[in-house]
Tab-separated table of C-alpha atoms and ligand atoms in Angstrom:
chain	number	residue	atom	x	y	z
A	29	MET	CA	289.630	-44.764	88.980
A	30	LEU	CA	289.718	-47.201	91.887
A	31	LYS	CA	286.704	-45.502	93.379
A	32	LYS	CA	284.799	-45.922	90.132
A	33	ILE	CA	285.592	-49.645	89.889
A	34	LEU	CA	284.502	-50.055	93.477
A	35	LYS	CA	281.250	-48.265	92.776
A	36	VAL	CA	280.468	-50.404	89.739
A	37	THR	CA	281.351	-53.587	91.653
A	38	LEU	CA	279.087	-52.604	94.496
A	39	LYS	CA	276.283	-51.935	92.067
A	40	VAL	CA	276.715	-55.330	90.382
A	41	VAL	CA	276.822	-57.117	93.729
A	42	GLY	CA	273.771	-55.190	94.867
A	43	LEU	CA	271.867	-56.194	91.737
A	44	LEU	CA	272.877	-59.826	92.160
A	45	VAL	CA	271.730	-59.861	95.765
A	46	LEU	CA	268.457	-58.324	94.695
A	47	ALA	CA	268.011	-60.893	91.901
A	48	VAL	CA	268.661	-63.793	94.290
A	49	ALA	CA	266.264	-62.338	96.872
A	50	LEU	CA	263.558	-61.928	94.222
A	51	ALA	CA	264.077	-65.457	92.898
A	52	TYR	CA	263.868	-66.846	96.432
A	53	ALA	CA	260.719	-64.845	97.165
A	54	TYR	CA	259.182	-66.234	93.977
A	55	ILE	CA	260.158	-69.806	94.928
A	56	SER	CA	258.800	-69.380	98.452
A	57	ILE	CA	255.445	-68.180	97.183
A	58	ASN	CA	255.266	-70.943	94.564
A	59	VAL	CA	256.094	-73.696	97.058
A	60	SER	CA	253.798	-72.386	99.759
A	61	SER	CA	250.851	-72.131	97.364
A	62	ARG	CA	251.432	-75.736	96.246
A	63	MET	CA	251.681	-76.904	99.861
A	64	ASN	CA	248.472	-75.113	100.800
A	65	LYS	CA	246.456	-76.149	97.764
A	66	VAL	CA	243.083	-77.592	98.720
A	67	TYR	CA	242.273	-80.813	96.855
A	68	ALA	CA	238.677	-81.880	96.375
A	69	VAL	CA	239.143	-85.635	96.099
A	70	ASN	CA	236.510	-88.211	96.627
A	71	ALA	CA	238.088	-90.622	99.113
A	72	ALA	CA	235.907	-93.701	99.326
A	73	THR	CA	235.748	-95.672	102.522
A	74	LEU	CA	236.708	-99.355	102.636
A	75	ASP	CA	235.270	-102.312	104.522
A	76	LEU	CA	237.927	-103.430	106.962
A	77	PRO	CA	238.498	-107.121	107.558
A	78	LYS	CA	238.653	-108.346	111.118
A	79	ASP	CA	240.054	-111.823	110.804
A	80	LYS	CA	243.497	-112.621	112.124
A	81	THR	CA	245.106	-113.864	108.898
A	82	ILE	CA	244.230	-110.637	107.135
A	83	LEU	CA	245.647	-108.565	109.979
A	84	GLY	CA	248.786	-110.700	109.660
A	85	ASN	CA	248.950	-109.799	105.972
A	86	GLY	CA	248.472	-106.140	106.931
A	87	LYS	CA	251.408	-106.355	109.291
A	88	ARG	CA	253.591	-107.882	106.587
A	89	LEU	CA	252.522	-105.196	104.091
A	90	TYR	CA	253.257	-102.492	106.676
A	91	THR	CA	256.845	-103.740	106.692
A	92	ILE	CA	257.403	-104.621	103.046
A	93	LYS	CA	255.812	-101.429	101.730
A	94	GLY	CA	258.285	-99.402	103.791
A	95	CYS	CA	255.812	-97.841	106.266
A	96	ALA	CA	257.902	-99.119	109.178
A	97	ASP	CA	261.028	-97.370	107.812
A	98	CYS	CA	259.421	-93.978	108.340
A	99	HIS	CA	256.674	-94.486	110.921
A	100	GLY	CA	258.591	-97.049	113.021
A	101	ALA	CA	257.682	-100.627	113.874
A	102	ASP	CA	255.519	-99.278	116.738
A	103	LEU	CA	253.723	-96.808	114.374
A	104	GLY	CA	254.652	-93.956	116.708
A	105	GLY	CA	256.544	-91.955	114.082
A	106	LYS	CA	259.956	-90.294	114.218
A	107	VAL	CA	262.205	-87.623	112.759
A	108	VAL	CA	262.952	-89.114	109.347
A	109	PHE	CA	265.351	-86.473	108.072
A	110	ASP	CA	266.899	-83.366	109.585
A	111	ASP	CA	269.265	-81.025	107.828
A	112	PRO	CA	269.867	-77.381	108.786
A	113	ALA	CA	269.567	-76.215	105.181
A	114	VAL	CA	266.982	-78.611	103.715
A	115	GLY	CA	264.543	-79.073	106.569
A	116	ARG	CA	263.197	-81.371	109.214
A	117	ILE	CA	260.797	-84.123	108.196
A	118	THR	CA	258.853	-85.917	110.889
A	119	SER	CA	256.544	-88.760	109.995
A	120	ALA	CA	253.182	-88.875	111.729
A	121	ASN	CA	252.390	-90.851	114.879
A	122	LEU	CA	249.783	-93.199	113.379
A	123	THR	CA	248.388	-94.447	116.694
A	124	SER	CA	245.636	-93.032	118.889
A	125	GLY	CA	248.144	-92.135	121.649
A	126	LYS	CA	249.222	-88.647	122.697
A	127	GLY	CA	250.607	-86.814	119.656
A	128	GLY	CA	248.898	-89.363	117.396
A	129	LEU	CA	245.996	-89.201	114.958
A	130	PRO	CA	242.921	-87.255	116.072
A	131	ALA	CA	240.007	-89.180	117.581
A	132	ASN	CA	237.853	-88.461	114.528
A	133	TYR	CA	240.383	-89.969	112.088
A	134	GLU	CA	238.197	-92.334	110.079
A	135	VAL	CA	238.874	-95.053	107.531
A	136	LYS	CA	238.198	-92.582	104.748
A	137	ASP	CA	240.909	-90.306	106.154
A	138	TRP	CA	243.334	-93.233	105.872
A	139	VAL	CA	242.224	-93.785	102.298
A	140	ARG	CA	242.635	-90.084	101.515
A	141	ALA	CA	246.198	-90.194	102.886
A	142	LEU	CA	247.225	-93.452	101.202
A	143	ARG	CA	245.405	-93.168	97.865
A	144	HIS	CA	245.691	-89.403	97.377
A	145	GLY	CA	248.558	-88.093	99.546
A	146	ILE	CA	246.181	-85.641	101.214
A	147	GLY	CA	245.513	-84.903	104.880
A	148	GLN	CA	242.262	-84.501	106.764
A	149	ASP	CA	242.446	-80.757	106.019
A	150	SER	CA	242.397	-81.537	102.230
A	151	LYS	CA	245.942	-80.205	101.838
A	152	PRO	CA	248.871	-82.286	100.543
A	153	LEU	CA	250.887	-84.396	102.971
A	154	LEU	CA	254.610	-83.635	102.763
A	155	VAL	CA	257.143	-86.360	101.850
A	156	MET	CA	254.629	-89.136	102.567
A	157	PRO	CA	255.177	-91.319	99.431
A	158	SER	CA	251.542	-92.083	98.553
A	159	HIS	CA	252.519	-92.180	94.859
A	160	ASP	CA	254.304	-95.478	95.676
A	161	ILE	CA	251.277	-96.829	97.520
A	162	TYR	CA	248.072	-95.609	95.878
A	163	LYS	CA	247.784	-98.416	93.324
A	164	LEU	CA	247.492	-101.111	95.992
A	165	SER	CA	244.399	-103.284	95.577
A	166	ASP	CA	241.422	-102.591	97.841
A	167	ASN	CA	242.162	-105.836	99.680
A	168	ASP	CA	245.785	-104.977	100.429
A	169	MET	CA	244.893	-101.395	101.341
A	170	ALA	CA	242.157	-102.549	103.721
A	171	ALA	CA	244.574	-105.034	105.330
A	172	ILE	CA	247.209	-102.325	106.000
A	173	ILE	CA	244.645	-99.907	107.410
A	174	ALA	CA	243.010	-102.578	109.583
A	175	TYR	CA	246.417	-103.579	110.926
A	176	CYS	CA	247.400	-99.976	111.710
A	177	ARG	CA	244.110	-99.252	113.427
A	178	SER	CA	244.420	-102.359	115.584
A	179	GLN	CA	247.742	-101.320	117.114
A	180	LYS	CA	248.375	-100.088	120.649
A	181	PRO	CA	248.432	-96.338	121.278
A	182	VAL	CA	251.922	-94.837	121.518
A	183	ASP	CA	252.388	-91.506	123.306
A	184	ARG	CA	254.880	-89.550	121.222
A	185	ASP	CA	254.779	-85.873	120.396
A	186	LEU	CA	256.861	-85.128	117.359
A	187	PRO	CA	258.221	-81.739	116.336
A	188	ASP	CA	256.504	-80.076	113.360
A	189	ILE	CA	257.722	-80.530	109.812
A	190	GLU	CA	259.863	-77.601	108.726
A	191	ILE	CA	260.882	-76.997	105.126
A	192	ARG	CA	263.968	-74.768	105.060
A	193	PRO	CA	265.361	-72.664	102.166
A	194	VAL	CA	267.279	-75.415	100.288
A	195	GLY	CA	264.280	-77.726	100.721
A	196	LYS	CA	262.034	-75.104	99.144
A	197	VAL	CA	264.404	-74.588	96.215
A	198	LEU	CA	264.644	-78.379	95.646
A	199	THR	CA	260.847	-78.615	95.811
A	200	ALA	CA	260.422	-75.787	93.326
A	201	LEU	CA	262.831	-77.553	90.956
A	202	ASP	CA	261.005	-80.883	91.512
A	203	LYS	CA	264.266	-82.457	92.705
A	204	ILE	CA	262.691	-84.071	95.768
A	205	PRO	CA	259.366	-85.893	96.081
A	206	MET	CA	257.829	-83.396	98.492
A	207	LEU	CA	254.256	-83.340	97.227
A	208	SER	CA	253.082	-86.818	96.431
A	209	ALA	CA	249.570	-85.491	95.716
A	210	GLU	CA	250.976	-83.896	92.536
A	211	MET	CA	252.284	-87.246	91.281
A	212	ILE	CA	249.080	-89.225	91.711
A	213	ASP	CA	246.324	-89.944	89.215
A	214	HIS	CA	243.434	-89.037	91.539
A	215	ASN	CA	240.919	-90.817	89.281
A	216	TYR	CA	242.792	-94.119	89.399
A	217	LYS	CA	240.513	-97.082	90.059
A	218	ALA	CA	242.422	-99.670	92.071
A	219	PRO	CA	241.748	-103.373	91.454
A	220	ALA	CA	239.634	-105.030	94.144
A	221	GLU	CA	242.168	-107.803	94.475
A	222	MET	CA	245.480	-108.902	92.922
A	223	LEU	CA	246.157	-112.614	92.881
A	224	PRO	CA	249.715	-113.402	93.915
A	225	GLU	CA	251.398	-115.308	91.075
A	226	ILE	CA	254.788	-115.370	89.377
A	227	SER	CA	253.846	-113.209	86.404
A	228	PRO	CA	255.027	-109.904	84.927
A	229	ALA	CA	251.587	-108.416	85.692
A	230	TYR	CA	251.890	-109.135	89.403
A	231	GLY	CA	255.518	-107.944	89.280
A	232	GLU	CA	254.388	-104.659	87.755
A	233	TYR	CA	251.889	-104.261	90.595
A	234	LEU	CA	254.673	-104.760	93.148
A	235	ALA	CA	257.213	-102.610	91.313
A	236	VAL	CA	255.212	-99.458	92.045
A	237	ALA	CA	257.062	-99.601	95.386
A	238	CYS	CA	260.367	-99.237	93.506
A	239	THR	CA	259.383	-96.295	91.280
A	240	GLY	CA	259.799	-93.671	94.016
A	241	CYS	CA	263.572	-94.193	93.860
A	242	HIS	CA	264.273	-96.018	90.580
A	243	HIS	CA	261.988	-93.587	88.688
A	244	GLU	CA	258.677	-94.197	86.938
A	245	ASN	CA	260.283	-96.185	84.085
A	246	LEU	CA	262.643	-98.005	86.525
A	247	LYS	CA	265.619	-96.860	84.437
A	248	GLY	CA	267.199	-95.064	87.414
A	249	GLY	CA	268.749	-91.608	87.566
A	250	GLU	CA	268.970	-88.981	90.266
A	251	SER	CA	268.366	-89.923	93.889
A	252	PRO	CA	265.166	-88.671	95.532
A	253	VAL	CA	267.207	-87.859	98.650
A	254	PRO	CA	269.179	-84.592	98.485
A	255	GLY	CA	272.852	-85.504	98.061
A	256	GLY	CA	272.001	-89.223	97.763
A	257	LYS	CA	273.668	-91.787	95.497
A	258	SER	CA	272.309	-91.995	91.960
A	259	VAL	CA	269.925	-94.890	91.503
A	260	PRO	CA	270.644	-97.696	88.983
A	261	ASP	CA	268.566	-98.958	86.051
A	262	ILE	CA	266.838	-102.149	87.255
A	263	THR	CA	265.185	-103.156	83.948
A	264	ALA	CA	266.541	-105.675	81.420
A	265	SER	CA	268.941	-102.994	80.126
A	266	GLY	CA	270.657	-102.731	83.554
A	267	ALA	CA	272.541	-105.252	85.677
A	268	VAL	CA	269.344	-107.197	86.448
A	269	GLY	CA	269.147	-108.107	82.740
A	270	LYS	CA	272.316	-110.193	83.213
A	271	TRP	CA	271.336	-111.820	86.508
A	272	SER	CA	269.624	-115.181	86.804
A	273	GLU	CA	266.440	-115.432	88.817
A	274	SER	CA	268.244	-116.973	91.784
A	275	GLN	CA	270.911	-114.252	91.718
A	276	PHE	CA	268.167	-111.619	91.792
A	277	VAL	CA	266.363	-113.330	94.672
A	278	ASN	CA	269.615	-113.604	96.569
A	279	THR	CA	270.506	-109.941	96.064
A	280	LEU	CA	267.162	-108.655	97.347
A	281	ARG	CA	267.343	-111.002	100.336
A	282	THR	CA	270.979	-110.574	101.412
A	283	GLY	CA	271.887	-107.095	100.170
A	284	VAL	CA	274.885	-108.490	98.275
A	285	ARG	CA	275.072	-108.469	94.464
A	286	PRO	CA	276.184	-111.532	92.448
A	287	ASN	CA	279.630	-109.916	92.028
A	288	GLY	CA	280.010	-109.630	95.802
A	289	VAL	CA	279.469	-105.840	95.966
A	290	LYS	CA	277.116	-104.895	98.808
A	291	LEU	CA	274.098	-102.685	98.196
A	292	SER	CA	274.389	-99.393	100.031
A	293	SER	CA	271.912	-98.745	102.823
A	294	GLU	CA	270.015	-96.341	100.522
A	295	MET	CA	268.610	-99.425	98.783
A	296	PRO	CA	266.001	-100.748	101.265
A	297	TRP	CA	266.894	-104.433	100.975
A	298	GLN	CA	265.836	-104.890	104.608
A	299	MET	CA	262.384	-104.265	103.162
A	300	THR	CA	262.735	-106.519	100.091
A	301	LYS	CA	264.204	-109.223	102.353
A	302	GLY	CA	260.668	-109.683	103.684
A	303	TYR	CA	259.190	-110.356	100.212
A	304	ASN	CA	258.137	-113.963	99.691
A	305	ASP	CA	259.358	-116.097	96.749
A	306	THR	CA	256.298	-115.385	94.617
A	307	GLU	CA	256.774	-111.644	95.078
A	308	ILE	CA	260.498	-111.534	94.286
A	309	LYS	CA	260.135	-113.899	91.299
A	310	ALA	CA	257.225	-111.866	89.935
A	311	LEU	CA	259.351	-108.711	90.230
A	312	TYR	CA	262.147	-110.464	88.352
A	313	ALA	CA	259.757	-111.599	85.604
A	314	TYR	CA	258.495	-108.039	85.210
A	315	LEU	CA	261.909	-106.321	85.297
A	316	LYS	CA	263.340	-108.813	82.751
A	317	SER	CA	260.387	-108.162	80.450
A	318	LYS	CA	260.981	-104.411	80.545
A	319	LYS	CA	263.408	-103.320	77.847
B	421	HEC	C1	259.466	-91.841	103.251
B	421	HEC	C2	258.815	-91.899	104.542
B	421	HEC	C3	257.400	-92.433	104.640
B	421	HEC	C4	256.926	-93.676	104.260
B	421	HEC	C5	257.674	-94.790	103.550
B	421	HEC	C6	255.535	-93.715	104.657
B	421	HEC	N1	255.183	-92.546	105.251
B	421	HEC	FE1	253.343	-92.067	105.998
B	421	HEC	N2	253.969	-90.177	106.337
B	421	HEC	C7	255.271	-89.723	106.215
B	421	HEC	C8	255.332	-88.327	106.605
B	421	HEC	C9	256.576	-87.444	106.580
B	421	HEC	C10	254.015	-87.963	106.983
B	421	HEC	C11	253.556	-86.601	107.506
B	421	HEC	C12	253.091	-85.751	106.363
B	421	HEC	C13	252.578	-84.405	106.788
B	421	HEC	O1	252.229	-84.240	107.950
B	421	HEC	O2	252.492	-83.510	105.927
B	421	HEC	C14	253.188	-89.146	106.782
B	421	HEC	C15	251.821	-89.186	107.003
B	421	HEC	C16	251.046	-90.334	106.972
B	421	HEC	C17	249.629	-90.388	107.243
B	421	HEC	C18	248.736	-89.194	107.489
B	421	HEC	C19	248.633	-88.827	108.911
B	421	HEC	C20	247.839	-87.553	109.084
B	421	HEC	O3	248.178	-86.837	110.013
B	421	HEC	O4	246.937	-87.286	108.294
B	421	HEC	C21	249.257	-91.709	107.180
B	421	HEC	C22	247.866	-92.269	107.416
B	421	HEC	C23	250.442	-92.466	106.834
B	421	HEC	N3	251.509	-91.613	106.701
B	421	HEC	C24	250.481	-93.843	106.690
B	421	HEC	C25	251.528	-94.526	106.071
B	421	HEC	C26	251.479	-95.928	105.690
B	421	HEC	C27	250.360	-96.887	106.025
B	421	HEC	C28	252.640	-96.177	105.013
B	421	HEC	C29	253.036	-97.454	104.282
B	421	HEC	C30	252.101	-97.944	103.278
B	421	HEC	C31	253.436	-94.949	105.019
B	421	HEC	N4	252.727	-93.979	105.673
B	421	HEC	C32	254.696	-94.813	104.461
B	421	HEC	C33	256.346	-90.445	105.761
B	421	HEC	C34	256.285	-91.728	105.254
B	422	HEC	C1	264.464	-95.638	98.930
B	422	HEC	C2	264.960	-95.783	97.577
B	422	HEC	C3	264.869	-97.132	96.902
B	422	HEC	C4	263.757	-97.952	96.764
B	422	HEC	C5	262.353	-97.715	97.290
B	422	HEC	C6	264.198	-99.093	95.983
B	422	HEC	N1	265.522	-98.972	95.658
B	422	HEC	FE1	266.650	-100.359	94.684
B	422	HEC	N2	268.293	-99.183	94.885
B	422	HEC	C7	268.322	-97.943	95.484
B	422	HEC	C8	269.679	-97.417	95.451
B	422	HEC	C9	270.151	-96.084	95.997
B	422	HEC	C10	270.467	-98.415	94.807
B	422	HEC	C11	271.971	-98.363	94.554
B	422	HEC	C12	272.645	-98.985	95.715
B	422	HEC	C13	274.133	-98.976	95.614
B	422	HEC	O1	274.679	-98.309	94.733
B	422	HEC	O2	274.753	-99.664	96.413
B	422	HEC	C14	269.566	-99.501	94.482
B	422	HEC	C15	269.959	-100.685	93.866
B	422	HEC	C16	269.116	-101.697	93.474
B	422	HEC	C17	269.517	-102.892	92.771
B	422	HEC	C18	270.932	-103.206	92.300
B	422	HEC	C19	271.062	-102.780	90.867
B	422	HEC	C20	272.451	-102.811	90.324
B	422	HEC	O3	272.650	-102.314	89.207
B	422	HEC	O4	273.366	-103.289	90.993
B	422	HEC	C21	268.393	-103.647	92.561
B	422	HEC	C22	268.292	-104.975	91.836
B	422	HEC	C23	267.294	-102.917	93.143
B	422	HEC	N3	267.744	-101.739	93.692
B	422	HEC	C24	265.987	-103.359	93.094
B	422	HEC	C25	264.926	-102.673	93.707
B	422	HEC	C26	263.552	-103.159	93.671
B	422	HEC	C27	263.087	-104.411	92.943
B	422	HEC	C28	262.813	-102.257	94.378
B	422	HEC	C29	261.325	-102.287	94.680
B	422	HEC	C30	260.804	-103.503	95.260
B	422	HEC	C31	263.730	-101.215	94.852
B	422	HEC	N4	264.997	-101.509	94.400
B	422	HEC	C32	263.354	-100.138	95.624
B	422	HEC	C33	267.249	-97.273	96.053
B	422	HEC	C34	265.969	-97.776	96.186
């Protein structure tokens, strides 16, 4: 009797192991074919400005759009995330130094990366959040690219990106924003220029930078970081709906909410701290208008 139970148990366990192995094989193939997909996008080139004030704006955008958080203030790149089960994510060295961008990396390669989330080899970039960036106006985009290309070379060889089993499963389930190229409207026509003004329209333009974490509709939900804190609703139906404009400005500048509770470090208020008054007030106008 005992022998029989043991036999059946072994069989069940064996079948389960087989099912898990098959599911994982399926996921691996699915994820690797998405990561190796070749995209035929038409990345236009842009005329880059040379004057100093525009480079200054590019520098500011580099910080307030979060590039510095991942690529570093020196543009040399770093290990952004490393977990034995999920994977190791290294951002690129964006300079012309050792370990940096290839010598033939042209303006249109920058545009392909930033507007489409695709590398020089036409395959998707991993974890690079181009879906938060691609709607930038031509002017702002050109300013960021001109600034990046004017920076000093940094010699830094970074280890390769490695997506490990849990990372693949999370990608297959669309639980992490691995493949920005899949979230982008590749036919989107960006405005040539956006005039800075305190208006919901300008706020909407800026709020694209918040959608990567607060979700497309800004109503919050699951964190984009595995195991991260859930992300709050920041529209009129959330706490922001009850805050005054000055309370909102203060929160995004100091990292402390009106009720005294600090924002966790997962909310990049060090980035929003650098927004000017027009930008923060426009964001407020837009978020308040969004039911
Ligand atoms: C969440 C982290 C993150 C942020 C924010 C981010 N990047 Fe990246 N970026 C990456 C990673 C990771 C890669 C490498 C992707 C790969 O190799 O598959 C990358 C790749 C790139 C590339 C392509 C390099 C190449 O080898 O083709 C460019 C260009 C780039 N980033 C520029 C920027 C700029 C400019 C910004 C701000 C507007 C920015 N990134 C914001 C993580 C980030
Ligand atoms: C990298 C992810 C990330 C990005 C990008 C991001 N946020 Fe957040 N945000 C968070 C997280 C996580 C919290 C919750 C923090 C906590 O619980 O302490 C948060 C909290 C907030 C809060 C407080 C809401 C409340 O209910 O208390 C506001 C306001 C806010 N974010 C506004 C913004 C705006 C505006 C942008 C875009 C300019 C933005 N966030 C971009 C992750 C992000």
